[in-house]
């Protein structure tokens, strides 16, 4: 392989590793989010309906991130804890930031739904 191919592969591997690392949550963070849900918080899945129907966390509400701004009334009280998740963490981050900007005061970004089982 040429040198430029190797450089390209190394960059791709580094980007994937960074994305994987950034999407992880500590056991303490996940425990805090699970406690918030146990205390009446809302699990919010911001993936597409197709992704949601394939797998979702029990009790989650599905509002795709692109529809969230027009469906805020479905979330309830702005002080209610909301744990947001998606597939990799990018959409949950965007949705969490939007909720905070809209005045929601207890927003948790789970990142990937896979973090929930830790």
XYZ file of N, CA and C in Angstrom:
354
model
N 0.835 -1.185 0.000
C 0.000 0.000 0.000
C 0.878 1.246 0.000
N 0.352 2.276 -0.581
C 1.105 3.529 -0.633
C 1.051 4.236 0.718
N 1.942 5.189 0.884
C 2.008 5.947 2.133
C 0.707 6.715 2.370
N 0.139 7.297 1.317
C -1.100 8.061 1.481
C -2.270 7.154 1.890
N -2.283 5.918 1.422
C -3.327 4.972 1.825
C -3.205 4.660 3.307
N -1.976 4.439 3.771
C -1.749 4.177 5.194
C -2.175 5.366 6.051
N -1.831 6.557 5.626
C -2.207 7.758 6.372
C -3.725 7.864 6.445
N -4.385 7.621 5.324
C -5.842 7.668 5.284
C -6.442 6.648 6.256
N -5.940 5.425 6.243
C -6.448 4.389 7.134
C -6.229 4.738 8.603
N -5.081 5.278 8.922
C -4.797 5.675 10.306
C -5.757 6.775 10.746
N -6.011 7.733 9.896
C -6.946 8.818 10.230
C -8.340 8.268 10.463
N -8.801 7.378 9.607
C -10.132 6.775 9.768
C -10.217 6.001 11.079
N -9.208 5.226 11.391
C -9.195 4.445 12.638
C -9.213 5.376 13.844
N -8.449 6.447 13.793
C -8.422 7.404 14.900
C -9.777 8.078 15.080
N -10.425 8.421 13.983
C -11.742 9.059 14.063
C -12.765 8.100 14.668
N -12.746 6.853 14.257
C -13.676 5.867 14.809
C -13.417 5.619 16.291
N -12.166 5.526 16.668
C -11.824 5.326 18.077
C -12.267 6.525 18.912
N -12.060 7.725 18.409
C -12.474 8.933 19.128
C -13.987 8.964 19.296
N -14.708 8.652 18.225
C -16.174 8.651 18.289
C -16.656 7.620 19.298
N -16.067 6.422 19.279
C -16.449 5.383 20.228
C -16.186 5.841 21.653
N -15.023 6.405 21.902
C -14.661 6.850 23.245
C -15.578 7.973 23.722
N -15.870 8.937 22.873
C -16.680 10.089 23.260
C -18.132 9.697 23.538
N -18.607 8.617 22.946
C -19.984 8.190 23.146
C -20.198 7.356 24.397
N -19.134 7.009 25.095
C -19.249 6.166 26.282
C -19.642 6.986 27.494
N -20.356 6.352 28.399
C -20.735 6.980 29.658
C -20.216 6.109 30.798
N -19.818 6.738 31.883
C -19.302 5.995 33.029
C -20.453 5.278 33.731
N -20.148 4.229 34.480
C -21.203 3.552 35.250
C -21.927 4.509 36.201
N -21.200 5.463 36.757
C -21.820 6.434 37.660
C -22.814 7.323 36.914
N -22.448 7.754 35.710
C -23.352 8.572 34.909
C -24.612 7.794 34.552
N -24.439 6.557 34.110
C -25.585 5.726 33.726
C -26.465 5.463 34.939
N -25.866 5.180 36.075
C -26.636 4.942 37.293
C -27.467 6.166 37.658
N -26.884 7.339 37.542
C -27.603 8.578 37.829
C -28.804 8.754 36.888
N -28.603 8.420 35.628
C -29.689 8.522 34.649
C -30.782 7.497 34.939
N -30.387 6.280 35.308
C -31.373 5.252 35.633
C -32.188 5.646 36.864
N -31.547 6.259 37.825
C -32.256 6.741 39.015
C -33.247 7.845 38.643
N -32.849 8.723 37.734
C -33.755 9.794 37.287
C -35.002 9.211 36.627
N -34.835 8.159 35.839
C -35.976 7.506 35.193
C -36.834 6.798 36.232
N -36.218 6.131 37.183
C -36.961 5.441 38.244
C -37.788 6.408 39.077
N -37.343 7.655 39.124
C -38.036 8.675 39.906
C -39.055 9.451 39.079
N -39.418 8.937 37.908
C -40.453 9.586 37.108
C -39.956 10.335 35.898
N -38.688 10.218 35.588
C -38.141 10.884 34.414
C -38.596 10.214 33.129
N -38.227 10.829 32.019
C -38.638 10.377 30.693
C -37.432 9.888 29.903
N -37.550 8.706 29.302
C -36.561 8.211 28.354
C -36.993 8.678 26.977
N -36.136 9.413 26.299
C -36.466 9.978 24.993
C -35.534 9.423 23.930
N -36.103 8.671 23.002
C -35.363 8.082 21.887
C -35.525 9.013 20.691
N -34.433 9.597 20.214
C -34.514 10.571 19.117
C -34.105 9.977 17.772
N -34.145 8.651 17.663
C -33.856 7.984 16.392
C -35.107 7.965 15.514
N -34.961 7.441 14.323
C -36.087 7.335 13.399
C -37.080 6.282 13.895
N -38.336 6.344 13.441
C -39.310 5.308 13.821
C -38.854 3.901 13.435
N -38.184 3.760 12.309
C -37.684 2.452 11.903
C -36.655 1.897 12.868
N -35.739 2.755 13.300
C -34.733 2.327 14.279
C -35.408 1.961 15.601
N -36.365 2.794 15.989
C -37.085 2.576 17.241
C -37.819 1.240 17.229
N -38.472 0.925 16.104
C -39.222 -0.332 16.028
C -38.298 -1.549 16.037
N -37.066 -1.374 15.594
C -36.100 -2.469 15.609
C -35.606 -2.791 17.005
N -35.421 -1.797 17.823
C -34.986 -1.965 19.210
C -35.107 -0.621 19.915
N -35.591 -0.646 21.124
C -35.609 0.561 21.959
C -35.609 0.174 23.430
N -35.270 1.128 24.256
C -35.281 0.882 25.691
C -36.727 0.895 26.178
N -37.023 -0.011 27.096
C -38.390 -0.156 27.599
C -38.892 1.156 28.214
N -40.078 1.560 27.793
C -40.709 2.763 28.320
C -40.339 4.046 27.599
N -39.508 3.956 26.576
C -39.035 5.161 25.877
C -40.125 5.753 24.983
N -40.077 7.063 24.851
C -40.902 7.809 23.914
C -40.042 8.097 22.694
N -40.581 7.859 21.504
C -39.826 8.088 20.272
C -40.273 9.391 19.616
N -39.366 10.353 19.585
C -39.556 11.586 18.824
C -38.258 11.815 18.055
N -38.266 11.612 16.742
C -37.038 11.822 15.966
C -36.486 13.230 16.171
N -35.179 13.341 16.204
C -34.544 14.625 16.503
C -35.044 15.737 15.585
N -35.330 15.428 14.329
C -35.825 16.436 13.395
C -37.221 16.938 13.700
N -37.973 16.201 14.495
C -39.338 16.581 14.872
C -39.423 17.156 16.286
N -38.350 17.081 17.018
C -38.380 17.430 18.439
C -38.880 18.848 18.696
N -38.403 19.811 17.930
C -38.798 21.200 18.150
C -40.293 21.436 18.053
N -40.969 20.682 17.212
C -42.417 20.871 17.036
C -43.244 19.950 17.936
N -42.584 19.101 18.718
C -43.310 18.153 19.569
C -42.931 18.266 21.046
N -42.420 19.417 21.433
C -41.992 19.618 22.820
C -43.134 19.445 23.812
N -44.350 19.711 23.376
C -45.505 19.593 24.272
C -45.704 18.160 24.772
N -45.132 17.182 24.097
C -45.256 15.781 24.500
C -44.325 15.412 25.656
N -43.408 16.299 25.993
C -42.400 15.991 27.011
C -42.851 16.291 28.430
N -43.862 17.109 28.573
C -44.335 17.450 29.909
C -43.565 18.605 30.521
N -43.573 18.633 31.835
C -42.980 19.699 32.629
C -41.498 19.895 32.315
N -41.066 21.135 32.218
C -39.673 21.434 31.888
C -38.703 21.068 33.011
N -39.192 20.805 34.207
C -38.334 20.392 35.313
C -38.191 18.873 35.388
N -38.989 18.142 34.622
C -38.924 16.683 34.626
C -37.594 16.221 34.030
N -36.984 15.226 34.657
C -35.734 14.672 34.123
C -36.005 13.988 32.785
N -35.141 14.257 31.819
C -35.237 13.643 30.497
C -33.884 13.042 30.154
N -33.880 11.739 29.854
C -32.676 11.044 29.416
C -32.823 10.800 27.923
N -31.943 11.400 27.142
C -32.024 11.353 25.684
C -30.997 10.361 25.156
N -31.426 9.542 24.184
C -30.489 8.610 23.569
C -30.776 8.433 22.088
N -29.796 7.872 21.387
C -29.926 7.558 19.960
C -29.065 6.335 19.678
N -28.514 6.241 18.486
C -27.691 5.080 18.133
C -26.230 5.274 18.512
N -25.668 6.448 18.220
C -24.237 6.647 18.452
C -23.920 7.793 19.411
N -24.836 8.707 19.573
C -24.610 9.848 20.458
C -24.690 11.194 19.777
N -24.607 11.243 18.458
C -24.636 12.530 17.756
C -26.016 13.185 17.843
N -27.054 12.430 17.566
C -28.413 12.993 17.611
C -28.839 13.294 19.039
N -28.445 12.440 19.988
C -28.821 12.707 21.380
C -28.143 13.977 21.890
N -26.932 14.222 21.442
C -26.237 15.450 21.841
C -26.963 16.672 21.291
N -27.332 16.632 20.016
C -28.054 17.752 19.400
C -29.399 17.970 20.090
N -30.111 16.881 20.362
C -31.422 16.989 21.017
C -31.282 17.524 22.438
N -30.282 17.051 23.165
C -30.062 17.522 24.539
C -29.765 19.019 24.563
N -28.931 19.469 23.646
C -28.611 20.896 23.575
C -29.851 21.713 23.253
N -30.702 21.211 22.348
C -31.932 21.915 22.007
C -32.849 22.026 23.231
N -32.994 20.937 23.960
C -33.860 20.949 25.139
C -33.367 21.945 26.182
N -32.081 21.983 26.401
C -31.510 22.937 27.362
C -31.773 24.371 26.894
N -31.593 24.623 25.600
C -31.867 25.966 25.053
C -33.339 26.341 25.192
N -34.222 25.347 25.174
C -35.666 25.593 25.294
C -36.114 25.689 26.745
N -35.182 25.572 27.685
C -35.511 25.778 29.091
C -35.722 24.533 29.919
N -35.449 23.354 29.379
C -35.542 22.133 30.164
C -34.339 22.084 31.099
N -34.611 21.773 32.371
C -33.576 21.964 33.389
C -32.867 20.700 33.846
N -33.387 19.542 33.487
C -32.790 18.283 33.954
C -32.643 17.327 32.774
N -31.702 17.639 31.898
C -31.496 16.877 30.666
C -30.198 16.079 30.775
N -30.294 14.793 30.489
C -29.142 13.897 30.503
C -28.948 13.336 29.100
N -27.731 13.322 28.623
C -27.411 12.757 27.317
C -26.774 11.385 27.516
N -27.557 10.327 27.297
C -27.059 8.964 27.427
C -26.111 8.606 26.288
N -26.273 9.262 25.142
C -25.505 8.874 23.961
C -26.176 7.684 23.316
N -25.442 6.631 23.107
C -25.987 5.410 22.507
C -26.871 4.658 23.493
N -27.938 4.057 22.988
C -28.801 3.229 23.831
C -28.011 2.067 24.439
N -26.913 1.696 23.816
C -26.101 0.595 24.309
C -25.462 0.908 25.670
N -25.359 2.185 26.004
C -24.791 2.576 27.304
C -25.704 2.224 28.471
N -26.988 2.025 28.221
C -27.973 1.831 29.270
C -27.723 0.559 30.086
N -27.234 -0.471 29.452
C -27.083 -1.764 30.116
C -25.855 -1.914 30.969
N -25.076 -0.896 31.133
C -23.810 -1.017 31.885
C -24.071 -1.126 33.370
